[in-house]
PDB file of N, CA and C in Angstrom:
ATOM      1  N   UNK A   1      -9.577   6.245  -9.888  1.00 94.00           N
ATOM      2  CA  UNK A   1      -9.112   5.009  -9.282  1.00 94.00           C
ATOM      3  C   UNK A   1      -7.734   5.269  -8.674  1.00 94.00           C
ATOM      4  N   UNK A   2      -7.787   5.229  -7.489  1.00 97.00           N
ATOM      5  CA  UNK A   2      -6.187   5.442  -6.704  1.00 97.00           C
ATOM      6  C   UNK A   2      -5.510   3.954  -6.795  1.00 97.00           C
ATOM      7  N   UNK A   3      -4.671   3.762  -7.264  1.00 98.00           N
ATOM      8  CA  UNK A   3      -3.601   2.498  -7.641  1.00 98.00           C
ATOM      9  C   UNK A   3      -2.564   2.316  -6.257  1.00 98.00           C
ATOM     10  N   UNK A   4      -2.827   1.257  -5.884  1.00 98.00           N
ATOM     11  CA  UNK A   4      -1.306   1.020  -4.766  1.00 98.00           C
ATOM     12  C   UNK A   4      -0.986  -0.262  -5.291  1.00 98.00           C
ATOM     13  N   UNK A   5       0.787  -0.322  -4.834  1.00 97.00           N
ATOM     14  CA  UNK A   5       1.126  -1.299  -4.749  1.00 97.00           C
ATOM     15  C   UNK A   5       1.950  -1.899  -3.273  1.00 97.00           C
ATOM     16  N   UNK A   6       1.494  -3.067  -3.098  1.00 95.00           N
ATOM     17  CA  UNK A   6       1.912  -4.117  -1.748  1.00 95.00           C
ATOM     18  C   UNK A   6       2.843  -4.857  -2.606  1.00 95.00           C
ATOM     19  N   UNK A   7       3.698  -4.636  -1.431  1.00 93.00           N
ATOM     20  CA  UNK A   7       4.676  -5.468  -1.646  1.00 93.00           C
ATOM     21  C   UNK A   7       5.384  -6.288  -0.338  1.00 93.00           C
ATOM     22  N   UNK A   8       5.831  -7.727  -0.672  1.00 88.00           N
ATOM     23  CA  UNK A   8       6.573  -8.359   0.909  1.00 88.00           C
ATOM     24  C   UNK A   8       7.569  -9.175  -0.115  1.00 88.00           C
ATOM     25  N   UNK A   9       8.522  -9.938   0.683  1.00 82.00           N
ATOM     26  CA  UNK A   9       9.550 -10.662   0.370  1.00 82.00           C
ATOM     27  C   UNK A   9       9.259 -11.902  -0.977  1.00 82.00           C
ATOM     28  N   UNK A  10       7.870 -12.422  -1.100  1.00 71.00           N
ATOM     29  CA  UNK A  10       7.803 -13.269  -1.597  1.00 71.00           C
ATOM     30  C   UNK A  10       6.265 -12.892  -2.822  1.00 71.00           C
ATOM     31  N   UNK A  11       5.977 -12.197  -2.148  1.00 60.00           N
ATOM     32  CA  UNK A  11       4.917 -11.599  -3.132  1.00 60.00           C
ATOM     33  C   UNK A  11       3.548 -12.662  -3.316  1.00 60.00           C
ATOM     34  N   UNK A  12       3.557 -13.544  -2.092  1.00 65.00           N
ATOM     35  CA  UNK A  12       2.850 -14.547  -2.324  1.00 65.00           C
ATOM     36  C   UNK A  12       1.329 -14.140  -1.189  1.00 65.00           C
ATOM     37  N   UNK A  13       1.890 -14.157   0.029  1.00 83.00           N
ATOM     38  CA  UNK A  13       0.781 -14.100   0.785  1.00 83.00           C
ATOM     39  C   UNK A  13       0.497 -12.895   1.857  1.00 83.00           C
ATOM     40  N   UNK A  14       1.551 -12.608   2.225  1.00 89.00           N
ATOM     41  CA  UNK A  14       1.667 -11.292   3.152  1.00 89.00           C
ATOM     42  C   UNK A  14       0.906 -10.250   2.460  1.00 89.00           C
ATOM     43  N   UNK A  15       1.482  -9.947   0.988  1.00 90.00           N
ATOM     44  CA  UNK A  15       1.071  -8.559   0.223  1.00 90.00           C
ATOM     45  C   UNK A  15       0.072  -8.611  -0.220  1.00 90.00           C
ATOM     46  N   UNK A  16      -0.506  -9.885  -0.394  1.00 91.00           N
ATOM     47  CA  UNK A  16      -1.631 -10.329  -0.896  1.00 91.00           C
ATOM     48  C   UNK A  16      -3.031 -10.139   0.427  1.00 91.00           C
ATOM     49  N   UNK A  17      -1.993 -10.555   1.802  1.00 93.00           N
ATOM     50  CA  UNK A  17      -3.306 -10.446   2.572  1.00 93.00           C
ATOM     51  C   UNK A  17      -3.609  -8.399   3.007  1.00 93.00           C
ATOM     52  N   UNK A  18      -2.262  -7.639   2.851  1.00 94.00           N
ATOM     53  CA  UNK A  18      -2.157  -6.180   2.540  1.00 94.00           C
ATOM     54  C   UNK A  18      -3.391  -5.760   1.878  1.00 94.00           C
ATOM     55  N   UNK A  19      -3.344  -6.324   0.610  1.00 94.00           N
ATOM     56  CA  UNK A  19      -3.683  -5.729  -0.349  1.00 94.00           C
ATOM     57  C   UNK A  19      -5.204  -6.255  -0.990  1.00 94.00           C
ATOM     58  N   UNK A  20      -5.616  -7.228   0.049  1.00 95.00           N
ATOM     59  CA  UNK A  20      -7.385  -7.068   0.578  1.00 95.00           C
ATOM     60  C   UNK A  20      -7.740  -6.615   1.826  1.00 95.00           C
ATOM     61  N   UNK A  21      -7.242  -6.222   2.387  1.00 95.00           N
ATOM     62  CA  UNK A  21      -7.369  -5.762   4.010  1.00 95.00           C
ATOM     63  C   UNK A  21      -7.327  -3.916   2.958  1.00 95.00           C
ATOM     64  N   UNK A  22      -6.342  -3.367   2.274  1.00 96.00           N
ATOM     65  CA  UNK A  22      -6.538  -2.070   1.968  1.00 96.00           C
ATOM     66  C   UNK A  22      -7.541  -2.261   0.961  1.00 96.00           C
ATOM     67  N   UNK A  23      -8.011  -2.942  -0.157  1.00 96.00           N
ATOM     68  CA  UNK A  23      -8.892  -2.883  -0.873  1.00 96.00           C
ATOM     69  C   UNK A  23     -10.469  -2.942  -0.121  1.00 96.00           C
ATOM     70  N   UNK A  24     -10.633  -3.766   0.631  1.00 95.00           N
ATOM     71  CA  UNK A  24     -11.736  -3.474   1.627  1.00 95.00           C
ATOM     72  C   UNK A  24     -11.862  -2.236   2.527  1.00 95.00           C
ATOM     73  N   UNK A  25     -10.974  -2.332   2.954  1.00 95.00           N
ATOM     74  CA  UNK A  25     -11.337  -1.199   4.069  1.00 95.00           C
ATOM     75  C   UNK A  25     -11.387  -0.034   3.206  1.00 95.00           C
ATOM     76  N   UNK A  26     -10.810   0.663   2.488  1.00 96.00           N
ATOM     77  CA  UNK A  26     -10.925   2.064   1.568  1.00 96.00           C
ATOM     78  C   UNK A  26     -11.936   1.558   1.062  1.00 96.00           C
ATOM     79  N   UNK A  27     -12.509   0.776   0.304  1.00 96.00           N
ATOM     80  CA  UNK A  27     -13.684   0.733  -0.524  1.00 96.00           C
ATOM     81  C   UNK A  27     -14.994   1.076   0.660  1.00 96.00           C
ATOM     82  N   UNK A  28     -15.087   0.109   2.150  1.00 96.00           N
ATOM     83  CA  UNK A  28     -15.990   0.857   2.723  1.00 96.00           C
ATOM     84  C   UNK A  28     -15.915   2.513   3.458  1.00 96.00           C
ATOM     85  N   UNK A  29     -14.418   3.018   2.565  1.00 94.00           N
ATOM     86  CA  UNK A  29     -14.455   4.561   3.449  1.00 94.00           C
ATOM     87  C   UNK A  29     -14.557   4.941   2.466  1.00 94.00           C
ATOM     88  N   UNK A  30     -15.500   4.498   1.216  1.00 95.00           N
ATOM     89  CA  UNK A  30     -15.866   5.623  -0.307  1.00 95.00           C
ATOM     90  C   UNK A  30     -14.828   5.909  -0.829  1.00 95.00           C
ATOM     91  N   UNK A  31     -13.599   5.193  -1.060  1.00 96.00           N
ATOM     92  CA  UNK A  31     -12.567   5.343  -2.283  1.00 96.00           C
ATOM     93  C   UNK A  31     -12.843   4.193  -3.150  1.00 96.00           C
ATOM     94  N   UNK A  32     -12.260   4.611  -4.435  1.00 96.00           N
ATOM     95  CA  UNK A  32     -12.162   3.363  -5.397  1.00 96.00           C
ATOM     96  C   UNK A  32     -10.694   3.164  -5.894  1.00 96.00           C
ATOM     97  N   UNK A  33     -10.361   1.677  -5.134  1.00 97.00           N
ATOM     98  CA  UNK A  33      -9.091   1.356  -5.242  1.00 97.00           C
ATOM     99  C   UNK A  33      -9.325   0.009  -5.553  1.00 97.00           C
ATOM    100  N   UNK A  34      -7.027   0.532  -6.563  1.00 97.00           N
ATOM    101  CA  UNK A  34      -6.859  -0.640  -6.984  1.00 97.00           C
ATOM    102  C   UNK A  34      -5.524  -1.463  -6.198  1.00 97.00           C
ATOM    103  N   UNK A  35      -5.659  -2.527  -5.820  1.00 97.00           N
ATOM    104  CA  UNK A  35      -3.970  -2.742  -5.439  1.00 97.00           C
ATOM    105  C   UNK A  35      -3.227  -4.258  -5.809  1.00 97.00           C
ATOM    106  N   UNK A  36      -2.207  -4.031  -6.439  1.00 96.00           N
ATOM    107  CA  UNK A  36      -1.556  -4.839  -6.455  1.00 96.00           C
ATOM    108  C   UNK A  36      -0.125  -5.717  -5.765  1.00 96.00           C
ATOM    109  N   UNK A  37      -0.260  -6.655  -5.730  1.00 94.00           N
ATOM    110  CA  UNK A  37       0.812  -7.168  -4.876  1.00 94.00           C
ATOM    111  C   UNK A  37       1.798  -7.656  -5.489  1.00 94.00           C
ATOM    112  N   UNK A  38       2.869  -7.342  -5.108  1.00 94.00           N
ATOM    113  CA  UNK A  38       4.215  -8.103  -5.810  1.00 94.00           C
ATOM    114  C   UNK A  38       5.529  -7.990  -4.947  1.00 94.00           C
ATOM    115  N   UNK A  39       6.725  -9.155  -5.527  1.00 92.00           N
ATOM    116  CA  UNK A  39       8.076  -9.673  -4.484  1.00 92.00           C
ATOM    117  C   UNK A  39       8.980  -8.062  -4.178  1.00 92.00           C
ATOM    118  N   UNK A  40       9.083  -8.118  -3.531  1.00 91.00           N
ATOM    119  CA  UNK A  40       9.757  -6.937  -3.278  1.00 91.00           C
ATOM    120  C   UNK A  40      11.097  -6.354  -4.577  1.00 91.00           C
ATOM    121  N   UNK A  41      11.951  -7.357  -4.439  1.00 91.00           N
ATOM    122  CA  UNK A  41      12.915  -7.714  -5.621  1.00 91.00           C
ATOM    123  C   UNK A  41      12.173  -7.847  -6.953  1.00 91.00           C
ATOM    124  N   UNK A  42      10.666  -7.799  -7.538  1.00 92.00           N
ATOM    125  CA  UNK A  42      10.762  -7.585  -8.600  1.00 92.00           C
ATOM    126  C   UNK A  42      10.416  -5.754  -9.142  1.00 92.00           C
ATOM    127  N   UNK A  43      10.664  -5.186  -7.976  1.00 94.00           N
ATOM    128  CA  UNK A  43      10.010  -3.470  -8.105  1.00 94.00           C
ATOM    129  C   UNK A  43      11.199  -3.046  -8.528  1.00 94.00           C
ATOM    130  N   UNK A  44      10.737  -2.354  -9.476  1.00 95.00           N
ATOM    131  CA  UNK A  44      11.583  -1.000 -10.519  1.00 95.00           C
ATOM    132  C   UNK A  44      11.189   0.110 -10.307  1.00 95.00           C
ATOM    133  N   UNK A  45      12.178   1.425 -10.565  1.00 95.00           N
ATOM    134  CA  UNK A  45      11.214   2.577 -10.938  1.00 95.00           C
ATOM    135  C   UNK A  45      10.319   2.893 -11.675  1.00 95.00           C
ATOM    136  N   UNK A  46      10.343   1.880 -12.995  1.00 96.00           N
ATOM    137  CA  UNK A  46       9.504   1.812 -13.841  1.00 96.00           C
ATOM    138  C   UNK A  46       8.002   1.463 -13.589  1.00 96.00           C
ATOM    139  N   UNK A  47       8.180   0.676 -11.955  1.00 96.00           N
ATOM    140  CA  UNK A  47       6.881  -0.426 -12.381  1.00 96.00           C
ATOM    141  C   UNK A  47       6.592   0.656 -11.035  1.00 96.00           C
ATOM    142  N   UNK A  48       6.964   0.935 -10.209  1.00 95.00           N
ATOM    143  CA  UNK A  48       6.738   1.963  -9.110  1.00 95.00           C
ATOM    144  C   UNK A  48       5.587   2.952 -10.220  1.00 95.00           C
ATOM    145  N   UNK A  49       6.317   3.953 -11.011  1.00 95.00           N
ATOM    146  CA  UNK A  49       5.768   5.336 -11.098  1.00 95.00           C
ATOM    147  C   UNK A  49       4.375   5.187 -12.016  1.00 95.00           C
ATOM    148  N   UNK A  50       3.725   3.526 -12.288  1.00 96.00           N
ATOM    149  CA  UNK A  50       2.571   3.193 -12.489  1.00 96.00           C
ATOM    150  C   UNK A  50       1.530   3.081 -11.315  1.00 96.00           C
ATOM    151  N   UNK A  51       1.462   3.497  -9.982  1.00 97.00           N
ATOM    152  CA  UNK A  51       0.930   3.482  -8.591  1.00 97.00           C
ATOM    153  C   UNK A  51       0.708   5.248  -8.025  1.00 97.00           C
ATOM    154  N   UNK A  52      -0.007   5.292  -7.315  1.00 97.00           N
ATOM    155  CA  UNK A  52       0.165   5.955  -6.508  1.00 97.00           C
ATOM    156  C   UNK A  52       0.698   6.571  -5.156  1.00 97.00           C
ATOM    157  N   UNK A  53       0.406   5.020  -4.027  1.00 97.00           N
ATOM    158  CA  UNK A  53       0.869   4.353  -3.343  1.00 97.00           C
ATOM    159  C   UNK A  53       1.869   3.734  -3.284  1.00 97.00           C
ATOM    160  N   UNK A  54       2.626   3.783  -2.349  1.00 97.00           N
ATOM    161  CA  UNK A  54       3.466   2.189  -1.737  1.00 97.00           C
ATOM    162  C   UNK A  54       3.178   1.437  -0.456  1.00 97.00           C
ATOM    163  N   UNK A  55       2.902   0.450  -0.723  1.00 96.00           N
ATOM    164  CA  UNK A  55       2.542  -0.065   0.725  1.00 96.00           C
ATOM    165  C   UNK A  55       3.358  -1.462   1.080  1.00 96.00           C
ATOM    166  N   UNK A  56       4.474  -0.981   1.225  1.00 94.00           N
ATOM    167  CA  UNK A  56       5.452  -1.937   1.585  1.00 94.00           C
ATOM    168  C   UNK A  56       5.356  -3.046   2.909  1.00 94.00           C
ATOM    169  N   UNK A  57       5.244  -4.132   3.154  1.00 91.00           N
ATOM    170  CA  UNK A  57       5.677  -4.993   4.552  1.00 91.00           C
ATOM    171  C   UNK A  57       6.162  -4.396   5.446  1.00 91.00           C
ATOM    172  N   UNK A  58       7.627  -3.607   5.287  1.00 88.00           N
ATOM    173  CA  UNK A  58       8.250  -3.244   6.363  1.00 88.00           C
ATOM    174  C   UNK A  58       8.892  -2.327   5.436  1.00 88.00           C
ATOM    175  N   UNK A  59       9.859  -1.397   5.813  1.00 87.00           N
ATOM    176  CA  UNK A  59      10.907   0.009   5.335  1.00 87.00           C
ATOM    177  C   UNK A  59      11.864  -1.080   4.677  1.00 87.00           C
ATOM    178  N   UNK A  60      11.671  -0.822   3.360  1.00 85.00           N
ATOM    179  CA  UNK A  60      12.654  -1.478   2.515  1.00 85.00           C
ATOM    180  C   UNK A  60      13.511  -0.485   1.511  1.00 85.00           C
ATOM    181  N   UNK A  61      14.909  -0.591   1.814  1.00 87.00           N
ATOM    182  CA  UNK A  61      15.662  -0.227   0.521  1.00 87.00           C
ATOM    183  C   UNK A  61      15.702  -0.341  -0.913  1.00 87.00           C
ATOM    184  N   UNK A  62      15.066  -0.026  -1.649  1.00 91.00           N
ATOM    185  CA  UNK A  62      14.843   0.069  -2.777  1.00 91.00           C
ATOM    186  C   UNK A  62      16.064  -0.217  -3.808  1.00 91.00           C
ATOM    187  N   UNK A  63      17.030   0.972  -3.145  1.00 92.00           N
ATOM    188  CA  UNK A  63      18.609   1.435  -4.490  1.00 92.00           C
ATOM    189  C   UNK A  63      18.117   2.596  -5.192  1.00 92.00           C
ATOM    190  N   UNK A  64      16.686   3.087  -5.169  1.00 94.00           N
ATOM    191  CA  UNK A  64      16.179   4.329  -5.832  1.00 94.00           C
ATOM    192  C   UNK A  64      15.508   4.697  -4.636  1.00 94.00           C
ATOM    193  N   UNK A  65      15.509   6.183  -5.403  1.00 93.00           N
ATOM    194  CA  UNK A  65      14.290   7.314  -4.468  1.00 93.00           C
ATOM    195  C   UNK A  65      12.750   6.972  -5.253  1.00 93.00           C
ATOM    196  N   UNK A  66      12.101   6.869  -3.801  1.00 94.00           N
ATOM    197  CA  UNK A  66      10.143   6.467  -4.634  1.00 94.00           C
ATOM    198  C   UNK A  66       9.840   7.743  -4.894  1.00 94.00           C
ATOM    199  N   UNK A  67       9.064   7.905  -5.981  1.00 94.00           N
ATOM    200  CA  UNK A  67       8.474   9.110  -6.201  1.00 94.00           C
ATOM    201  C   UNK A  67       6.849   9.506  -6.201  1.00 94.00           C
ATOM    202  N   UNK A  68       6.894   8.282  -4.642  1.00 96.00           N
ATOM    203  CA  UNK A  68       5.043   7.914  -4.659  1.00 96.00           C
ATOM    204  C   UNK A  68       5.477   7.976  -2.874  1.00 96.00           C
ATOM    205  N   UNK A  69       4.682   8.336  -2.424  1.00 96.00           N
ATOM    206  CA  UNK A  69       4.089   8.121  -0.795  1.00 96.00           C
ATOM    207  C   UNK A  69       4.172   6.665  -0.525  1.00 96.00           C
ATOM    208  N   UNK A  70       5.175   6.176   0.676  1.00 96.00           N
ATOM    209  CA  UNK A  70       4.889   4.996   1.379  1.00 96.00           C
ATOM    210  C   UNK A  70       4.564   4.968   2.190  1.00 96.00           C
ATOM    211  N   UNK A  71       3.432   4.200   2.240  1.00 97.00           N
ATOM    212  CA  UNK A  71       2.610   3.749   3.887  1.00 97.00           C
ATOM    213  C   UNK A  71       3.464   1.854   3.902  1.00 97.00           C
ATOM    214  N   UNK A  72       4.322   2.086   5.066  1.00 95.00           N
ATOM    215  CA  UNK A  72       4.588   0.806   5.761  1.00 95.00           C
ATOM    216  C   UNK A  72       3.044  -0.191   6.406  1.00 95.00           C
ATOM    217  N   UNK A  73       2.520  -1.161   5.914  1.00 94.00           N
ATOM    218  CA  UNK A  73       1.487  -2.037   5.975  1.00 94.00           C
ATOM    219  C   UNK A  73       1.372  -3.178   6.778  1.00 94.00           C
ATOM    220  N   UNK A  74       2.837  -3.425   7.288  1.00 92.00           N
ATOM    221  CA  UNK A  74       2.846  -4.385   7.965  1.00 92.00           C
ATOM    222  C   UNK A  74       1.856  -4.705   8.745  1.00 92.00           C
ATOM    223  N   UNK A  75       1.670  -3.538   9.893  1.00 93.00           N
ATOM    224  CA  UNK A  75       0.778  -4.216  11.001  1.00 93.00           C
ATOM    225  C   UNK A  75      -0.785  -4.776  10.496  1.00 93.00           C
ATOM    226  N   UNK A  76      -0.939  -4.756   9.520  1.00 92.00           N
ATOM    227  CA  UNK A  76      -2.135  -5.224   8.418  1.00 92.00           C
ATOM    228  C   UNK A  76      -2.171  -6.769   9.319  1.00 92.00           C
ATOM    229  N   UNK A  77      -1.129  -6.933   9.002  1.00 88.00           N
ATOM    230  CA  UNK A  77      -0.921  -8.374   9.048  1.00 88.00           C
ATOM    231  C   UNK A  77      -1.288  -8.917  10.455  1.00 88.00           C
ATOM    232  N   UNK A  78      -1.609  -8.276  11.416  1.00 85.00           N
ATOM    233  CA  UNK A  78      -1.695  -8.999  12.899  1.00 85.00           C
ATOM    234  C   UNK A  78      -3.380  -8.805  13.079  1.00 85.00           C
ATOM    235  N   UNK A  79      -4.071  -7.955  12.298  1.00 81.00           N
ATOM    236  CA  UNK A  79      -5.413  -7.995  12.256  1.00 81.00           C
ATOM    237  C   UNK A  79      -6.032  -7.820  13.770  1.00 81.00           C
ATOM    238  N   UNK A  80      -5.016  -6.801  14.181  1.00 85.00           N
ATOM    239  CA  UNK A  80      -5.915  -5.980  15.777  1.00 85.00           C
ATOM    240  C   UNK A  80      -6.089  -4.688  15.263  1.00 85.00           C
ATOM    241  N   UNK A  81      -7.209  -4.479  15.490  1.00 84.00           N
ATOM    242  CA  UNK A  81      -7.724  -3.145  14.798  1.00 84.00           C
ATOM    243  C   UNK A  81      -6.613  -1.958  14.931  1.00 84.00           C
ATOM    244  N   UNK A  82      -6.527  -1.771  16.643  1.00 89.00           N
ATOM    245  CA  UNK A  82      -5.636  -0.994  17.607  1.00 89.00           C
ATOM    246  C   UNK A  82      -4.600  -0.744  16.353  1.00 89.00           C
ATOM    247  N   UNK A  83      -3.780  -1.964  16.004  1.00 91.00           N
ATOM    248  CA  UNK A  83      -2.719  -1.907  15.134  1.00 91.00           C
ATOM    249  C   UNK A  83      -3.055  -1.763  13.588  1.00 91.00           C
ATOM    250  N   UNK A  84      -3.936  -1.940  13.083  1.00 94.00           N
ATOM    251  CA  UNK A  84      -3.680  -1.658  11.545  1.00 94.00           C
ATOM    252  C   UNK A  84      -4.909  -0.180  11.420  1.00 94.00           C
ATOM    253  N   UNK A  85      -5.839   0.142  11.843  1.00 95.00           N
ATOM    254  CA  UNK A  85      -6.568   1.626  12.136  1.00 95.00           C
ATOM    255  C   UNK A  85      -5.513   2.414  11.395  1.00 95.00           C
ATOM    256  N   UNK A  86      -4.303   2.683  11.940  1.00 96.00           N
ATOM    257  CA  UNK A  86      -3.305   3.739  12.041  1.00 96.00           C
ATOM    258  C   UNK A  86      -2.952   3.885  10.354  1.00 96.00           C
ATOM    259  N   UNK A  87      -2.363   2.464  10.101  1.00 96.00           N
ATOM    260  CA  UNK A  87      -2.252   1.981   8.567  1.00 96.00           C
ATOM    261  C   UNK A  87      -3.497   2.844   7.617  1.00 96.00           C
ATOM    262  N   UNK A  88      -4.743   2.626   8.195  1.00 96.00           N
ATOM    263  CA  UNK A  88      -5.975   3.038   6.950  1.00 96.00           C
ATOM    264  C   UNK A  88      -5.877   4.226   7.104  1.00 96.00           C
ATOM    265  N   UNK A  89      -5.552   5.216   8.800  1.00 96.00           N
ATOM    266  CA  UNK A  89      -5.810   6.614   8.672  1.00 96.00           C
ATOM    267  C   UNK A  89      -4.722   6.889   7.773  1.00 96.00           C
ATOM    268  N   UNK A  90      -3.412   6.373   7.941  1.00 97.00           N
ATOM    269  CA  UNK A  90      -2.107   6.883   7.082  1.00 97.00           C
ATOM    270  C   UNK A  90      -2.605   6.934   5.921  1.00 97.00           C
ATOM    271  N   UNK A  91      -3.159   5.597   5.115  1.00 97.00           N
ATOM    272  CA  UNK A  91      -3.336   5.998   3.859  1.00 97.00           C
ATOM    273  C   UNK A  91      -4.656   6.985   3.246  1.00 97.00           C
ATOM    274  N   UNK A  92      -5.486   7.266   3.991  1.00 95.00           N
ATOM    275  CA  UNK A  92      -6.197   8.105   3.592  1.00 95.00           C
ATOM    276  C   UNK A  92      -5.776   9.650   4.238  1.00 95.00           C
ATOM    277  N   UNK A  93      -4.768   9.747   4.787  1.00 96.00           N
ATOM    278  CA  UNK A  93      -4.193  11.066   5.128  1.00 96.00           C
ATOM    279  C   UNK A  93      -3.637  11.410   3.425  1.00 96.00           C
ATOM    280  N   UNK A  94      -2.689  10.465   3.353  1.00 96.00           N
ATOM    281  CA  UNK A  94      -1.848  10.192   1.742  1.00 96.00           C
ATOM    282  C   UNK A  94      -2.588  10.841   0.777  1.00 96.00           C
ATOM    283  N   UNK A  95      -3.929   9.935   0.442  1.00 96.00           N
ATOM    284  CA  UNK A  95      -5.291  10.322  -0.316  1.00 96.00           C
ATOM    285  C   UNK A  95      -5.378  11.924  -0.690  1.00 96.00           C
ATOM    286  N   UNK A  96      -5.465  12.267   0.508  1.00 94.00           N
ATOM    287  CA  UNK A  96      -6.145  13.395   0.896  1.00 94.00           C
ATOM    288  C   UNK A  96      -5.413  14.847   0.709  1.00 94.00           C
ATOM    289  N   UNK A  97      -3.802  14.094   1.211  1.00 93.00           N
ATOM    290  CA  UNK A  97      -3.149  15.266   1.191  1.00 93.00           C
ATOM    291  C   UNK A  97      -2.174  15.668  -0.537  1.00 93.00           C
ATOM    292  N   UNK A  98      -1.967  14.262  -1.517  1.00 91.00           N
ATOM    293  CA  UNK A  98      -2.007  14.019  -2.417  1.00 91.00           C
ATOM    294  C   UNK A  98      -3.032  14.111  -3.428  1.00 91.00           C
ATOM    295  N   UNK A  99      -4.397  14.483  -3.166  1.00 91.00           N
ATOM    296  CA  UNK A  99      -5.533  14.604  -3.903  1.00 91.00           C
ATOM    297  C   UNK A  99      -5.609  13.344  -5.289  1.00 91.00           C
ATOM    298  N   UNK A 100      -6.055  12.099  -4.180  1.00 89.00           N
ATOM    299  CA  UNK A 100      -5.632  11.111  -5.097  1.00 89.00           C
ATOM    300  C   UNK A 100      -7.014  10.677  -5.222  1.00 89.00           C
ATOM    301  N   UNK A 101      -8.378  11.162  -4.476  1.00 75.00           N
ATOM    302  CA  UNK A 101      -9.368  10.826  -4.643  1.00 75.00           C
ATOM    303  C   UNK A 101     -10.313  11.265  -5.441  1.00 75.00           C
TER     304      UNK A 101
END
């Protein structure tokens, strides 16, 4: 099970719509994933190095170094293929080149 976590400002709907847009789409490219969404401000290193993934809204400052692969997710959110495609190849490049599958 490859674990990501989404994350946006409020942890309410953005990361949430992330984080069925990546749970669907990898599940129909034969991965088995898990992802969770949460406020940006409540991520630790602690709660980070339980993931594999990061799939942040936009390039966010942390205050720590991640010690997981971030795929920026945003364009998830505009739901033109053109624009989020890039997002699914990124994260299954991640997958792949991480041997997370």
């Amino acid at each position: 099970m490859i674990k990501i976590l989404a994350a946006c400002g409020a942890g309410v709907n953005s990361s949430h719509q992330i984080k069925d847009a990546i749970e669907s789409q990898l599940s129909e490219r034969g991965y088995q994933v898990h992802c969770d969404a949460v406020m940006i401000k409540d991520i630790t290193e602690e709660l980070v190095a339980k993931y594999d993934i990061f799939t942040p809204i936009a390039k966010t400052d942390l205050g720590f170094d991640l010690p997981i692969p971030v795929v920026e997710a945003g364009p998830i959110l505009y739901r033109i293929p053109a624009m989020s495609e890039p997002v699914f190849t990124e994260l299954e490049r991640v997958i792949k080149n991480h041997n997370l599958s």
